[in-house]
Amino acid sequence: LTAALGAGLLALSVVESGAQAATAVKFEFSRESDLFNQGKAIEYFESKYYNAENKWSLSDEHLQEAVNLGQAALSEPSLALAAAQVLYLFAWFRRTGEIIRENILAAAQLFERSIAVGGCDNGLTSDGWIERACDIRFGQAAILYNWLGETDKDPGQGEVLRGRAYDFLQYLKTVPRFAGVAESWTSPMQMNFNQLRFPDAPSKPFWD
């Protein structure tokens, strides 16, 4: 898988030791189960996002906690999926409405990093693929890289990012689970895992 997809564009800059990573995490986590960590991280940040002020956003303090979690995931691989989900679900925007582009890039990179942690490859059975949440790891990485590429002000960098998205799409097409839809998915924006269950209904991600 690593050879097929190549090296990522890791933009997160702070690499911490295992002990330092642990102190940056404000919730219980496991070094054995990244799916457990995903659940705990979402539970922790949900209470800060859906807050008493009803702003459906993170304060600057808690945005920094999300960034710190992403940095901790560099030295603790079991946190990659958790950090990716937190940055993706809760840390796109400041309360002013400003998009935090570096958090979106970090989320994409951490979803990518989580693929190896989850052991996701095209040799898995469909049940194994689903149990390891491989749809999420691959799908979110592809869609986020595609968005980043389409919105990058640097045409060259945008092309690199879009290329990364298409790398994930092409790899997904080699996974037996997607044999029935591989030919119809020609762009990351056509990916929709509901299509596997409802093959006759038009479906694709909806982004506005």
PDB file of C-alpha atoms in Angstrom:
ATOM      1  CA  LEU A   1       0.000   0.000   0.000  1.00  0.00           C
ATOM      2  CA  THR A   2       2.774   2.425   0.907  1.00  0.00           C
ATOM      3  CA  ALA A   3       4.529   1.747  -2.378  1.00  0.00           C
ATOM      4  CA  ALA A   4       1.292   2.139  -4.306  1.00  0.00           C
ATOM      5  CA  LEU A   5       0.322   5.457  -2.777  1.00  0.00           C
ATOM      6  CA  GLY A   6       3.746   6.987  -2.214  1.00  0.00           C
ATOM      7  CA  ALA A   7       4.773   9.450   0.473  1.00  0.00           C
ATOM      8  CA  GLY A   8       2.372  12.019   1.929  1.00  0.00           C
ATOM      9  CA  LEU A   9       2.803  15.785   2.191  1.00  0.00           C
ATOM     10  CA  LEU A  10       2.981  15.912   5.961  1.00  0.00           C
ATOM     11  CA  ALA A  11       2.509  19.556   6.952  1.00  0.00           C
ATOM     12  CA  LEU A  12       2.197  19.136  10.708  1.00  0.00           C
ATOM     13  CA  SER A  13       5.420  20.459  12.127  1.00  0.00           C
ATOM     14  CA  VAL A  14       5.695  19.461  15.782  1.00  0.00           C
ATOM     15  CA  VAL A  15       6.914  15.931  16.455  1.00  0.00           C
ATOM     16  CA  GLU A  16       6.580  14.881  20.070  1.00  0.00           C
ATOM     17  CA  SER A  17       7.818  11.908  22.060  1.00  0.00           C
ATOM     18  CA  GLY A  18       5.316   9.266  23.161  1.00  0.00           C
ATOM     19  CA  ALA A  19       5.188  10.715  26.667  1.00  0.00           C
ATOM     20  CA  GLN A  20       4.628  14.238  25.369  1.00  0.00           C
ATOM     21  CA  ALA A  21       1.918  12.986  23.047  1.00  0.00           C
ATOM     22  CA  ALA A  22       0.085  11.407  25.954  1.00  0.00           C
ATOM     23  CA  THR A  23       0.049  14.673  27.898  1.00  0.00           C
ATOM     24  CA  ALA A  24      -1.446  16.480  24.883  1.00  0.00           C
ATOM     25  CA  VAL A  25      -4.462  14.160  24.845  1.00  0.00           C
ATOM     26  CA  LYS A  26      -7.307  15.179  27.143  1.00  0.00           C
ATOM     27  CA  PHE A  27      -9.293  11.941  26.945  1.00  0.00           C
ATOM     28  CA  GLU A  28      -8.697   8.277  27.642  1.00  0.00           C
ATOM     29  CA  PHE A  29      -6.960   6.586  24.729  1.00  0.00           C
ATOM     30  CA  SER A  30      -5.529   3.229  23.749  1.00  0.00           C
ATOM     31  CA  ARG A  31      -2.297   2.465  21.918  1.00  0.00           C
ATOM     32  CA  GLU A  32      -3.913  -0.720  20.597  1.00  0.00           C
ATOM     33  CA  SER A  33      -7.238   0.460  19.137  1.00  0.00           C
ATOM     34  CA  ASP A  34      -7.508   3.563  16.982  1.00  0.00           C
ATOM     35  CA  LEU A  35     -11.247   2.939  16.576  1.00  0.00           C
ATOM     36  CA  PHE A  36     -11.638   3.193  20.348  1.00  0.00           C
ATOM     37  CA  ASN A  37      -9.671   6.443  20.238  1.00  0.00           C
ATOM     38  CA  GLN A  38     -11.875   7.808  17.469  1.00  0.00           C
ATOM     39  CA  GLY A  39     -14.965   7.290  19.618  1.00  0.00           C
ATOM     40  CA  LYS A  40     -13.415   8.853  22.703  1.00  0.00           C
ATOM     41  CA  ALA A  41     -12.099  11.864  20.779  1.00  0.00           C
ATOM     42  CA  ILE A  42     -15.450  12.598  19.145  1.00  0.00           C
ATOM     43  CA  GLU A  43     -17.213  12.242  22.489  1.00  0.00           C
ATOM     44  CA  TYR A  44     -14.751  14.673  24.098  1.00  0.00           C
ATOM     45  CA  PHE A  45     -14.931  17.354  21.406  1.00  0.00           C
ATOM     46  CA  GLU A  46     -18.677  17.094  20.789  1.00  0.00           C
ATOM     47  CA  SER A  47     -19.322  18.562  24.222  1.00  0.00           C
ATOM     48  CA  LYS A  48     -17.101  21.512  23.357  1.00  0.00           C
ATOM     49  CA  TYR A  49     -18.572  22.015  19.881  1.00  0.00           C
ATOM     50  CA  TYR A  50     -22.257  21.728  20.763  1.00  0.00           C
ATOM     51  CA  ASN A  51     -21.786  24.095  23.653  1.00  0.00           C
ATOM     52  CA  ALA A  52     -23.982  26.063  26.017  1.00  0.00           C
ATOM     53  CA  GLU A  53     -23.467  29.177  23.910  1.00  0.00           C
ATOM     54  CA  ASN A  54     -25.048  27.248  21.009  1.00  0.00           C
ATOM     55  CA  LYS A  55     -22.448  28.465  18.525  1.00  0.00           C
ATOM     56  CA  TRP A  56     -21.712  25.004  17.144  1.00  0.00           C
ATOM     57  CA  SER A  57     -18.025  25.807  17.045  1.00  0.00           C
ATOM     58  CA  LEU A  58     -14.878  25.408  19.070  1.00  0.00           C
ATOM     59  CA  SER A  59     -13.408  28.230  21.087  1.00  0.00           C
ATOM     60  CA  ASP A  60      -9.811  29.226  20.317  1.00  0.00           C
ATOM     61  CA  GLU A  61      -8.717  27.220  23.354  1.00  0.00           C
ATOM     62  CA  HIS A  62     -10.390  24.056  22.147  1.00  0.00           C
ATOM     63  CA  LEU A  63      -9.273  24.601  18.547  1.00  0.00           C
ATOM     64  CA  GLN A  64      -5.743  24.547  19.927  1.00  0.00           C
ATOM     65  CA  GLU A  65      -6.536  21.285  21.704  1.00  0.00           C
ATOM     66  CA  ALA A  66      -7.593  19.829  18.348  1.00  0.00           C
ATOM     67  CA  VAL A  67      -4.348  21.004  16.756  1.00  0.00           C
ATOM     68  CA  ASN A  68      -2.369  19.558  19.661  1.00  0.00           C
ATOM     69  CA  LEU A  69      -4.115  16.226  19.139  1.00  0.00           C
ATOM     70  CA  GLY A  70      -3.060  16.277  15.500  1.00  0.00           C
ATOM     71  CA  GLN A  71       0.523  16.950  16.516  1.00  0.00           C
ATOM     72  CA  ALA A  72       0.419  14.166  19.093  1.00  0.00           C
ATOM     73  CA  ALA A  73      -0.730  11.747  16.384  1.00  0.00           C
ATOM     74  CA  LEU A  74       2.611  12.182  14.606  1.00  0.00           C
ATOM     75  CA  SER A  75       4.374  10.226  17.307  1.00  0.00           C
ATOM     76  CA  GLU A  76       1.415   8.085  18.434  1.00  0.00           C
ATOM     77  CA  PRO A  77      -0.060   6.420  15.309  1.00  0.00           C
ATOM     78  CA  SER A  78      -3.086   5.106  17.181  1.00  0.00           C
ATOM     79  CA  LEU A  79      -4.298   8.719  17.457  1.00  0.00           C
ATOM     80  CA  ALA A  80      -4.206   9.475  13.722  1.00  0.00           C
ATOM     81  CA  LEU A  81      -7.809   8.517  12.981  1.00  0.00           C
ATOM     82  CA  ALA A  82      -9.097  10.284  16.089  1.00  0.00           C
ATOM     83  CA  ALA A  83      -7.228  13.477  15.275  1.00  0.00           C
ATOM     84  CA  ALA A  84      -8.308  13.367  11.640  1.00  0.00           C
ATOM     85  CA  GLN A  85     -11.966  13.079  12.617  1.00  0.00           C
ATOM     86  CA  VAL A  86     -11.727  15.882  15.179  1.00  0.00           C
ATOM     87  CA  LEU A  87     -10.031  18.281  12.773  1.00  0.00           C
ATOM     88  CA  TYR A  88     -12.481  17.353  10.013  1.00  0.00           C
ATOM     89  CA  LEU A  89     -15.689  17.442  12.065  1.00  0.00           C
ATOM     90  CA  PHE A  90     -15.016  20.256  14.518  1.00  0.00           C
ATOM     91  CA  ALA A  91     -12.053  22.408  13.465  1.00  0.00           C
ATOM     92  CA  TRP A  92     -12.759  23.703   9.942  1.00  0.00           C
ATOM     93  CA  PHE A  93     -13.797  27.158  11.101  1.00  0.00           C
ATOM     94  CA  ARG A  94     -13.158  29.749  13.742  1.00  0.00           C
ATOM     95  CA  ARG A  95     -16.169  31.355  15.360  1.00  0.00           C
ATOM     96  CA  THR A  96     -15.634  34.338  13.063  1.00  0.00           C
ATOM     97  CA  GLY A  97     -16.387  32.083  10.083  1.00  0.00           C
ATOM     98  CA  GLU A  98     -12.750  31.973   8.955  1.00  0.00           C
ATOM     99  CA  ILE A  99     -11.780  28.687   7.298  1.00  0.00           C
ATOM    100  CA  ILE A 100      -8.710  27.139   8.944  1.00  0.00           C
ATOM    101  CA  ARG A 101      -7.119  25.625   5.878  1.00  0.00           C
ATOM    102  CA  GLU A 102      -4.156  24.133   7.711  1.00  0.00           C
ATOM    103  CA  ASN A 103      -6.540  22.064   9.847  1.00  0.00           C
ATOM    104  CA  ILE A 104      -8.223  20.671   6.752  1.00  0.00           C
ATOM    105  CA  LEU A 105      -4.853  19.719   5.273  1.00  0.00           C
ATOM    106  CA  ALA A 106      -3.838  18.131   8.571  1.00  0.00           C
ATOM    107  CA  ALA A 107      -7.103  16.141   8.627  1.00  0.00           C
ATOM    108  CA  ALA A 108      -6.467  14.814   5.120  1.00  0.00           C
ATOM    109  CA  GLN A 109      -2.917  13.815   6.006  1.00  0.00           C
ATOM    110  CA  LEU A 110      -3.999  12.124   9.219  1.00  0.00           C
ATOM    111  CA  PHE A 111      -6.769  10.159   7.491  1.00  0.00           C
ATOM    112  CA  GLU A 112      -4.040   9.037   5.095  1.00  0.00           C
ATOM    113  CA  ARG A 113      -1.734   8.144   7.990  1.00  0.00           C
ATOM    114  CA  SER A 114      -4.521   6.121   9.602  1.00  0.00           C
ATOM    115  CA  ILE A 115      -4.807   3.796   6.586  1.00  0.00           C
ATOM    116  CA  ALA A 116      -1.649   1.916   7.520  1.00  0.00           C
ATOM    117  CA  VAL A 117      -2.592   1.959  11.211  1.00  0.00           C
ATOM    118  CA  GLY A 118      -5.906   0.302  10.379  1.00  0.00           C
ATOM    119  CA  GLY A 119      -4.260  -2.278   8.138  1.00  0.00           C
ATOM    120  CA  CYS A 120      -6.473  -1.291   5.203  1.00  0.00           C
ATOM    121  CA  ASP A 121      -5.443  -2.840   1.899  1.00  0.00           C
ATOM    122  CA  ASN A 122      -7.035  -4.551  -1.062  1.00  0.00           C
ATOM    123  CA  GLY A 123      -6.374  -7.997   0.357  1.00  0.00           C
ATOM    124  CA  LEU A 124      -9.051  -7.612   3.039  1.00  0.00           C
ATOM    125  CA  THR A 125     -12.422  -9.281   2.817  1.00  0.00           C
ATOM    126  CA  SER A 126     -15.398  -6.913   2.620  1.00  0.00           C
ATOM    127  CA  ASP A 127     -16.242  -7.668   6.251  1.00  0.00           C
ATOM    128  CA  GLY A 128     -12.677  -6.963   7.322  1.00  0.00           C
ATOM    129  CA  TRP A 129     -12.642  -3.726   5.347  1.00  0.00           C
ATOM    130  CA  ILE A 130     -15.819  -2.521   7.038  1.00  0.00           C
ATOM    131  CA  GLU A 131     -14.728  -3.617  10.526  1.00  0.00           C
ATOM    132  CA  ARG A 132     -11.550  -1.544  10.194  1.00  0.00           C
ATOM    133  CA  ALA A 133     -13.462   1.531   9.012  1.00  0.00           C
ATOM    134  CA  CYS A 134     -11.435   1.597   5.800  1.00  0.00           C
ATOM    135  CA  ASP A 135     -14.202   3.421   3.904  1.00  0.00           C
ATOM    136  CA  ILE A 136     -13.778   6.396   6.231  1.00  0.00           C
ATOM    137  CA  ARG A 137      -9.985   6.419   6.086  1.00  0.00           C
ATOM    138  CA  PHE A 138      -9.765   6.301   2.303  1.00  0.00           C
ATOM    139  CA  GLY A 139     -12.915   8.235   1.465  1.00  0.00           C
ATOM    140  CA  GLN A 140     -12.296  11.217   3.709  1.00  0.00           C
ATOM    141  CA  ALA A 141      -8.667  11.498   2.632  1.00  0.00           C
ATOM    142  CA  ALA A 142      -9.694  11.514  -1.039  1.00  0.00           C
ATOM    143  CA  ILE A 143     -12.494  14.052  -0.693  1.00  0.00           C
ATOM    144  CA  LEU A 144     -10.456  16.413   1.488  1.00  0.00           C
ATOM    145  CA  TYR A 145      -7.404  16.307  -0.774  1.00  0.00           C
ATOM    146  CA  ASN A 146      -9.675  16.962  -3.748  1.00  0.00           C
ATOM    147  CA  TRP A 147     -11.257  20.009  -2.063  1.00  0.00           C
ATOM    148  CA  LEU A 148      -7.851  21.309  -1.036  1.00  0.00           C
ATOM    149  CA  GLY A 149      -6.585  20.912  -4.586  1.00  0.00           C
ATOM    150  CA  GLU A 150      -9.568  22.669  -6.120  1.00  0.00           C
ATOM    151  CA  THR A 151      -9.293  25.629  -3.741  1.00  0.00           C
ATOM    152  CA  ASP A 152      -5.507  26.076  -3.586  1.00  0.00           C
ATOM    153  CA  LYS A 153      -4.349  29.440  -4.928  1.00  0.00           C
ATOM    154  CA  ASP A 154      -1.118  27.877  -6.185  1.00  0.00           C
ATOM    155  CA  PRO A 155      -1.945  25.939  -9.390  1.00  0.00           C
ATOM    156  CA  GLY A 156       1.036  23.641  -8.982  1.00  0.00           C
ATOM    157  CA  GLN A 157       0.249  22.757  -5.391  1.00  0.00           C
ATOM    158  CA  GLY A 158      -3.400  22.330  -6.307  1.00  0.00           C
ATOM    159  CA  GLU A 159      -2.454  19.808  -8.962  1.00  0.00           C
ATOM    160  CA  VAL A 160      -0.364  17.850  -6.456  1.00  0.00           C
ATOM    161  CA  LEU A 161      -3.235  17.742  -3.973  1.00  0.00           C
ATOM    162  CA  ARG A 162      -5.789  16.678  -6.578  1.00  0.00           C
ATOM    163  CA  GLY A 163      -3.374  14.028  -7.744  1.00  0.00           C
ATOM    164  CA  ARG A 164      -3.245  12.681  -4.220  1.00  0.00           C
ATOM    165  CA  ALA A 165      -7.039  12.451  -4.164  1.00  0.00           C
ATOM    166  CA  TYR A 166      -7.034  10.492  -7.418  1.00  0.00           C
ATOM    167  CA  ASP A 167      -4.349   8.151  -6.039  1.00  0.00           C
ATOM    168  CA  PHE A 168      -6.788   7.121  -3.321  1.00  0.00           C
ATOM    169  CA  LEU A 169      -9.647   6.779  -5.772  1.00  0.00           C
ATOM    170  CA  GLN A 170      -7.607   4.555  -8.063  1.00  0.00           C
ATOM    171  CA  TYR A 171      -6.543   2.373  -5.170  1.00  0.00           C
ATOM    172  CA  LEU A 172     -10.143   1.989  -3.997  1.00  0.00           C
ATOM    173  CA  LYS A 173     -11.006   0.643  -7.428  1.00  0.00           C
ATOM    174  CA  THR A 174      -8.668  -2.303  -6.794  1.00  0.00           C
ATOM    175  CA  VAL A 175     -10.553  -3.284  -3.621  1.00  0.00           C
ATOM    176  CA  PRO A 176     -12.989  -6.165  -4.257  1.00  0.00           C
ATOM    177  CA  ARG A 177     -15.712  -4.420  -2.226  1.00  0.00           C
ATOM    178  CA  PHE A 178     -15.928  -1.726  -4.924  1.00  0.00           C
ATOM    179  CA  ALA A 179     -15.890  -3.947  -8.009  1.00  0.00           C
ATOM    180  CA  GLY A 180     -19.495  -3.080  -8.851  1.00  0.00           C
ATOM    181  CA  VAL A 181     -18.990   0.690  -8.810  1.00  0.00           C
ATOM    182  CA  ALA A 182     -15.360   1.068  -9.893  1.00  0.00           C
ATOM    183  CA  GLU A 183     -16.170   1.953 -13.496  1.00  0.00           C
ATOM    184  CA  SER A 184     -18.679   4.661 -12.565  1.00  0.00           C
ATOM    185  CA  TRP A 185     -16.355   6.424 -10.094  1.00  0.00           C
ATOM    186  CA  THR A 186     -14.155   8.598 -12.282  1.00  0.00           C
ATOM    187  CA  SER A 187     -13.727  11.443  -9.782  1.00  0.00           C
ATOM    188  CA  PRO A 188     -13.388  11.558  -5.975  1.00  0.00           C
ATOM    189  CA  MET A 189     -16.599  13.585  -5.985  1.00  0.00           C
ATOM    190  CA  GLN A 190     -18.488  10.581  -7.355  1.00  0.00           C
ATOM    191  CA  MET A 191     -17.611   8.379  -4.404  1.00  0.00           C
ATOM    192  CA  ASN A 192     -20.545   7.494  -2.208  1.00  0.00           C
ATOM    193  CA  PHE A 193     -20.528   4.331  -0.159  1.00  0.00           C
ATOM    194  CA  ASN A 194     -24.330   4.297  -0.062  1.00  0.00           C
ATOM    195  CA  GLN A 195     -24.154   3.342  -3.729  1.00  0.00           C
ATOM    196  CA  LEU A 196     -22.996  -0.113  -2.689  1.00  0.00           C
ATOM    197  CA  ARG A 197     -26.265  -0.654  -0.841  1.00  0.00           C
ATOM    198  CA  PHE A 198     -28.538   1.262  -3.230  1.00  0.00           C
ATOM    199  CA  PRO A 199     -26.919   0.721  -6.644  1.00  0.00           C
ATOM    200  CA  ASP A 200     -29.856   1.999  -8.708  1.00  0.00           C
ATOM    201  CA  ALA A 201     -30.304   5.324  -6.901  1.00  0.00           C
ATOM    202  CA  PRO A 202     -28.259   8.341  -8.098  1.00  0.00           C
ATOM    203  CA  SER A 203     -25.825   9.222  -5.348  1.00  0.00           C
ATOM    204  CA  LYS A 204     -22.714  11.306  -4.774  1.00  0.00           C
ATOM    205  CA  PRO A 205     -21.267  13.567  -2.047  1.00  0.00           C
ATOM    206  CA  PHE A 206     -23.074  16.910  -1.802  1.00  0.00           C
ATOM    207  CA  TRP A 207     -20.753  19.880  -1.295  1.00  0.00           C
ATOM    208  CA  ASP A 208     -21.851  23.479  -1.616  1.00  0.00           C
TER     209      ASP A 208
END
